[in-house]
Coordinates of C-alpha atoms and ligand atoms in Angstrom, one line a residue:
X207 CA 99.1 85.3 152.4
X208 CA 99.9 82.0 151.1
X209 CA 99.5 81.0 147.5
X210 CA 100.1 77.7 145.8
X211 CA 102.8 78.3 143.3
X212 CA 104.7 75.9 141.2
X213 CA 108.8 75.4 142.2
X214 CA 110.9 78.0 140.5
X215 CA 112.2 75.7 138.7
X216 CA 109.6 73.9 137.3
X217 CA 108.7 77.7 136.0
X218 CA 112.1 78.2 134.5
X219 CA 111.7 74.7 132.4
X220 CA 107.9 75.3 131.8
X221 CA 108.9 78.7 129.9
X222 CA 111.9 77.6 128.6
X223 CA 114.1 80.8 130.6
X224 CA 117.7 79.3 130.4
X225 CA 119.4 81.9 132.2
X226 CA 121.4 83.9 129.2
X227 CA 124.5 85.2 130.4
X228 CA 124.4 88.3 128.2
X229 CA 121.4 89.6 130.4
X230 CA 123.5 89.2 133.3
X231 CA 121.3 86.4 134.8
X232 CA 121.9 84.5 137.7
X233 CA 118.4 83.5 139.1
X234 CA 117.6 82.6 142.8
X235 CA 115.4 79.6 143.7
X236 CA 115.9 79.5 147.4
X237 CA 112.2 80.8 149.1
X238 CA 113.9 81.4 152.6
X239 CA 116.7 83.4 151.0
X240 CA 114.4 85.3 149.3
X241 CA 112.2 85.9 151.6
X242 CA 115.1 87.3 154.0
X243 CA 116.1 89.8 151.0
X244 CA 112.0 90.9 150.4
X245 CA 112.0 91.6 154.5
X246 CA 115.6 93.9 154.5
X247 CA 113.5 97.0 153.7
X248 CA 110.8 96.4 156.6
X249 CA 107.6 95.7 157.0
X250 CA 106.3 96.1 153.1
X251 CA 102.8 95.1 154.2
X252 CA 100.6 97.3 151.8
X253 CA 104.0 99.5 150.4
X254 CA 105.0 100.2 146.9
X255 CA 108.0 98.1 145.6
X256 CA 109.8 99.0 142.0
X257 CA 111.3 95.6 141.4
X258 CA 114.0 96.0 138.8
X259 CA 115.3 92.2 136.8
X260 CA 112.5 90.3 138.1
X261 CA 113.3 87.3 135.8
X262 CA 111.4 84.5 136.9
X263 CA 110.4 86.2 139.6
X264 CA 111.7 84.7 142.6
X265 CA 111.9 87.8 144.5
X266 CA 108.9 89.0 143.6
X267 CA 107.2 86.2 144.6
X268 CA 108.5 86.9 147.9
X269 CA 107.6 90.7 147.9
X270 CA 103.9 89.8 147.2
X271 CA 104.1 87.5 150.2
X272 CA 105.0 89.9 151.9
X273 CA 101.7 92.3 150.8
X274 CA 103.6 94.4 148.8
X275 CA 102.6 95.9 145.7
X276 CA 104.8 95.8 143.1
X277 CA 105.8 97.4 140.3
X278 CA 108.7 95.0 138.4
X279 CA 110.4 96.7 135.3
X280 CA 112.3 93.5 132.7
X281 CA 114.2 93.6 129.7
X282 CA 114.1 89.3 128.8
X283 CA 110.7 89.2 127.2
X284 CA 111.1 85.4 127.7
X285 CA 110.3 85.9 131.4
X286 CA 106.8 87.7 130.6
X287 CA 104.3 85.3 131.0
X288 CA 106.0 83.4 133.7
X289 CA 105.5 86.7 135.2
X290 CA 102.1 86.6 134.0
X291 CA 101.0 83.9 135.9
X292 CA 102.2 85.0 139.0
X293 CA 100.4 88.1 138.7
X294 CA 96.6 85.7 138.6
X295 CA 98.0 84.3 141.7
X296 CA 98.2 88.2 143.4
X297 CA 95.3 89.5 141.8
X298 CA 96.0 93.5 141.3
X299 CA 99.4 93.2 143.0
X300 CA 101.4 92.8 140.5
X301 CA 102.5 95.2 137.6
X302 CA 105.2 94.4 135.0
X303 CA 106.9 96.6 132.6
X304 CA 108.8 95.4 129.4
X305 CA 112.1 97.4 128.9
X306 CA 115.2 98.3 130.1
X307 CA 115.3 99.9 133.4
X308 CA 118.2 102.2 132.5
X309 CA 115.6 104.1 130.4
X310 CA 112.3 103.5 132.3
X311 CA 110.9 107.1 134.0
X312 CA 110.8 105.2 137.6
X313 CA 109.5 108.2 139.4
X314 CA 106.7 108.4 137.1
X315 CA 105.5 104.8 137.7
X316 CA 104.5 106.0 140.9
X317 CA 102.2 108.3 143.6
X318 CA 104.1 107.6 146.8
X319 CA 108.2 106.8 147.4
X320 CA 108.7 102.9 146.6
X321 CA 110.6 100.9 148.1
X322 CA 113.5 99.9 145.3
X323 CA 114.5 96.4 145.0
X324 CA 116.6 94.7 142.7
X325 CA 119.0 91.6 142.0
X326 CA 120.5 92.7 138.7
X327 CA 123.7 92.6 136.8
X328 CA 126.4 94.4 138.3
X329 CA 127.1 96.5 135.7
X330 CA 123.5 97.5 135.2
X331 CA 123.3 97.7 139.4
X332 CA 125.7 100.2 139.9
X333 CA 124.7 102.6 136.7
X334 CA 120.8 102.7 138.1
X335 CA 122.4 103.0 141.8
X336 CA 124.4 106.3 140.7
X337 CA 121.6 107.8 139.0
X338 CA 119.2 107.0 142.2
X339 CA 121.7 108.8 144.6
X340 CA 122.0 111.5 141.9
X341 CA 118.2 112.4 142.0
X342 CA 116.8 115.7 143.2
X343 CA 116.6 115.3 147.3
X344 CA 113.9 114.3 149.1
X345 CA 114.4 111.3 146.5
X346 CA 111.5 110.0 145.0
X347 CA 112.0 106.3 146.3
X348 CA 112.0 105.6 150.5
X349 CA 114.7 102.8 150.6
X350 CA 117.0 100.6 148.1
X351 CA 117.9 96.9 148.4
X352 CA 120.4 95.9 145.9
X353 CA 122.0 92.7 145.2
X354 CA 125.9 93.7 144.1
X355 CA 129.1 91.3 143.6
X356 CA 130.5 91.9 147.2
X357 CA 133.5 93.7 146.1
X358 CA 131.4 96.6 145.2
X359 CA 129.0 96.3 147.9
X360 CA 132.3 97.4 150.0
X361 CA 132.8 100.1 147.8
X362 CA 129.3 101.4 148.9
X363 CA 130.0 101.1 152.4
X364 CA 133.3 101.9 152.8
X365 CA 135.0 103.7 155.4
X366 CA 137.6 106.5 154.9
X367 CA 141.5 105.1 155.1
X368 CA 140.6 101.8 153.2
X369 CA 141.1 100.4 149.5
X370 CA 137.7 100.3 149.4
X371 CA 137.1 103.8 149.8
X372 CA 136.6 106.1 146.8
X373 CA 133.8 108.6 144.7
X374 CA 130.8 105.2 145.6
X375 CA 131.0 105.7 149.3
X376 CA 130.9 109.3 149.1
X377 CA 128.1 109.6 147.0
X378 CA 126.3 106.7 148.9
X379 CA 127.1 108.2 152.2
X380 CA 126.7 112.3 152.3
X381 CA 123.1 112.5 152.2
X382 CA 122.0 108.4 152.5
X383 CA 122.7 105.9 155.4
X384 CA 124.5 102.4 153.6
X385 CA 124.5 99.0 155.0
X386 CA 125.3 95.7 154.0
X387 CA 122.2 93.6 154.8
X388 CA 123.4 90.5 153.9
X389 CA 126.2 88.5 151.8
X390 CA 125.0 86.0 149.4
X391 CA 126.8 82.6 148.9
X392 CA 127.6 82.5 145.4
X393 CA 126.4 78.9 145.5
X394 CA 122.7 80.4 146.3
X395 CA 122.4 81.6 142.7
X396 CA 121.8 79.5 139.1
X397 CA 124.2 79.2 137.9
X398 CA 127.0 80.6 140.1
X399 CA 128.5 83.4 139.2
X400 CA 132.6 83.8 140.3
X401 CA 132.2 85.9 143.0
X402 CA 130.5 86.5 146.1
X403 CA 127.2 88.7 146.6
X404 CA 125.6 90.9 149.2
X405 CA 122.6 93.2 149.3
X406 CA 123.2 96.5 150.3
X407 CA 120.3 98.9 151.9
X408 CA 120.6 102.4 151.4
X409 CA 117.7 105.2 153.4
X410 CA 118.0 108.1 152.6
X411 CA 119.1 111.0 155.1
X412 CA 118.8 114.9 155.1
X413 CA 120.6 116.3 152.6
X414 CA 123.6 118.8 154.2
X415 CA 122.7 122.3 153.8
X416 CA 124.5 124.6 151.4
X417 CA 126.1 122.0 149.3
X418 CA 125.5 121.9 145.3
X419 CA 126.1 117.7 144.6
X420 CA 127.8 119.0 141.3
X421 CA 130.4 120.9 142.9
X422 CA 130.7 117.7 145.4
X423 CA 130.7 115.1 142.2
X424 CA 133.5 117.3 141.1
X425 CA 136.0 117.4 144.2
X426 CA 135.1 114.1 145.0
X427 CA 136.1 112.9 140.8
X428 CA 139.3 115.0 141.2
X429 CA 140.5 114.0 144.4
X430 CA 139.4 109.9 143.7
X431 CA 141.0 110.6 140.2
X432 CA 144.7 110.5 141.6
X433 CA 144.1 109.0 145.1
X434 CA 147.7 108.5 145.2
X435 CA 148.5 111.8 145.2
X436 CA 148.3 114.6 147.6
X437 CA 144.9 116.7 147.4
X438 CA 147.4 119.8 146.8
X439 CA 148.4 118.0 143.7
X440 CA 144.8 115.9 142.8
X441 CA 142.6 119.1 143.5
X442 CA 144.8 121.9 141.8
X443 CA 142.7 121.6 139.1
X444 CA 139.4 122.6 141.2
X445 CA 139.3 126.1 141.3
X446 CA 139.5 127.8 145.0
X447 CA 139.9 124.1 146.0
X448 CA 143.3 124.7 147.9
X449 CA 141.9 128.4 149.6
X450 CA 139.3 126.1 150.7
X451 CA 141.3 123.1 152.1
X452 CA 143.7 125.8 154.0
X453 CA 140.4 128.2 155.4
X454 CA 138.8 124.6 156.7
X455 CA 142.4 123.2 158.7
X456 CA 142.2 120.5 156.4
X457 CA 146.5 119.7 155.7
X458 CA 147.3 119.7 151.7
X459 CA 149.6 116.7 152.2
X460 CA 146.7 114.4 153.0
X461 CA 145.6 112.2 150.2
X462 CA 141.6 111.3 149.0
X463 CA 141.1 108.4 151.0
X464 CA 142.2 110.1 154.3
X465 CA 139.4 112.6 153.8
X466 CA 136.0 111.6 155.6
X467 CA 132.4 112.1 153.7
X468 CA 131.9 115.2 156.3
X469 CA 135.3 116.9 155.4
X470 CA 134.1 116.1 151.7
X471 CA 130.9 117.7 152.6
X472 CA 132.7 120.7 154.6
X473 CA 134.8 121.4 151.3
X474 CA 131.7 121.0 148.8
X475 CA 129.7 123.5 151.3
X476 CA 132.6 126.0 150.8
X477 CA 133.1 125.7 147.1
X478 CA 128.9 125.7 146.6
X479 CA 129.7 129.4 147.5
X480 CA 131.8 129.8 144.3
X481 CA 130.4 130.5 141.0
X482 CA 132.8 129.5 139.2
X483 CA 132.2 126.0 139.7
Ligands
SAM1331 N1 115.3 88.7 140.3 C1 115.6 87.4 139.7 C2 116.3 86.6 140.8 O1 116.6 87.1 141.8 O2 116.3 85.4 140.6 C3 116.6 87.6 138.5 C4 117.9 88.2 138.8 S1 119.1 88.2 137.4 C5 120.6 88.4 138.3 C6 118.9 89.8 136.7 C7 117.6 90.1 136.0 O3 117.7 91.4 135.5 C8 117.4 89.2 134.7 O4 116.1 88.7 134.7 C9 117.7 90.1 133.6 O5 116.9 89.7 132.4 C10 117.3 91.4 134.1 N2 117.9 92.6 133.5 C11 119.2 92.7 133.0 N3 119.4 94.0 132.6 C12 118.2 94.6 132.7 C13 117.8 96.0 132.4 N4 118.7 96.8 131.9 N5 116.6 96.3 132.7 C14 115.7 95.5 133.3 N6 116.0 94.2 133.6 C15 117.3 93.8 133.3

């Protein structure tokens, strides 16, 4: 579908949304960009999209173009009508939410599984991100695209036996498959922020059977907690946690960040089995 819309910047001057740098905002302008970020999850043609920091609404310009419908949840009441108007443009299409998205019930906004999509302050990013992963399992959303500074993008996606590598890519990883889609020039954004972006897409995979996440959240904050140290040292602390290691091969001497997601998994399985955790 093609609309006639005014330049994102002419809507950024018309209603006066000087990017505040306590809301974390650092808006994109660039259609093609944008449009390459609106296609990572797919074909959206006629699917649900939660859109969290909409702003101006660059992005969500270029979700509607892309026939999705979307739901856009934003905390600068500044950027509500220019919202507005782009809303007359995709008549029925387009649903925004005043607040902050840290507090919205998202699940509730919805009948089917969104897709998530969201360029938002890091900080912000990375709180919703945890809580999304957290969720009960089947989640309640069918794919997340998320703009992050790069640096933690790499978290998300890190392999075992790198810095990079800690409690994020576990939790992203054991039940989810993590990607980065794309890294963002730091130049693409208004104003530039220091660093680097990407956008990292997370789907979301069977859940491993037998395995309570809490007991998981807790090996994984133990071991992660003193990554320099042996586990025999880092997970003393976790009861049956050393009975485990020795009845799954799995050598005391290692540290965390030797540990794969699977032998993370393997240890949560056997601990799930324990009620004292
Ligand atoms: N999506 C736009 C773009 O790509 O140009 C804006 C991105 S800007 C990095 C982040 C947006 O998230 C801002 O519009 C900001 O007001 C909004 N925001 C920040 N914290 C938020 C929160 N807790 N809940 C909802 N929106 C938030």
């Amino acid at each position: 579908m093609s609309v006639a819309l005014p330049p994102l910047r002419e809507v950024i001057q018309r209603y006066g949304l000087n990017a505040s740098k306590a809301l974390g905002q650092n808006f994109l302008f660039d259609s093609q960009l944008l449009g390459r970020i609106a296609r990572v999850p797919g074909n959206l043609n006629g699917a649900e999209v939660f859109e969290v920091g909409p702003g101006p609404g660059g992005l969500t310009r270029a979700l509607l173009e892309g026939g999705a419908q979307v739901t856009a949840v934003e905390r600068d009441r500044r950027c509500i009508p220019a919202l507005a108007e782009l809303g007359e443009a995709f008549p029925g299409k387009l649903h925004v939410i005043e607040g902050d998205a840290l507090e919205v019930d998202a699940p509730a906004l919805f009948e089917g599984k969104p897709h998530v999509v969201a360029n938002l302050p890091y900080n912000v990013g990375t709180a919703l991100l945890v809580g999304w992963l957290s969720t009960q399992w089947e989640p309640w959303w069918a794919s997340l695209t998320l703009m992050f500074q790069k640096e933690v993008a790499e978290r998300i996606v890190a392999a075992p036996d790198t810095d990079a590598y800690g409690r994020l890519a576990v939790l992203s990883q054991w039940r989810s498959q993590a990607r980065i889609a794309m890294t963002v020039h730091r130049s693409a954004f208004t104003p530039p922020p220091k660093v680097m972006s990407a956008v990292v897409h997370i789907v979301p995979a069977e859940a491993p059977a037998g395995v309570r996440f809490p007991v998981l959240e807790a090996i994984t904050a133990a071991a992660f907690g003193q990554r320099r140290k042996m586990l025999r040292q880092s997970l003393k602390p976790v009861v049956g946690a050393l009975d485990a290691m020795a009845a799954l091969g799995i050598e005391s001497s290692r540290r965390a960040e030797t540990l794969s997601v699977d032998e993370f998994v393997s240890l949560a399985r056997v601990l799930s089995q324990s009620p004292a955790l």
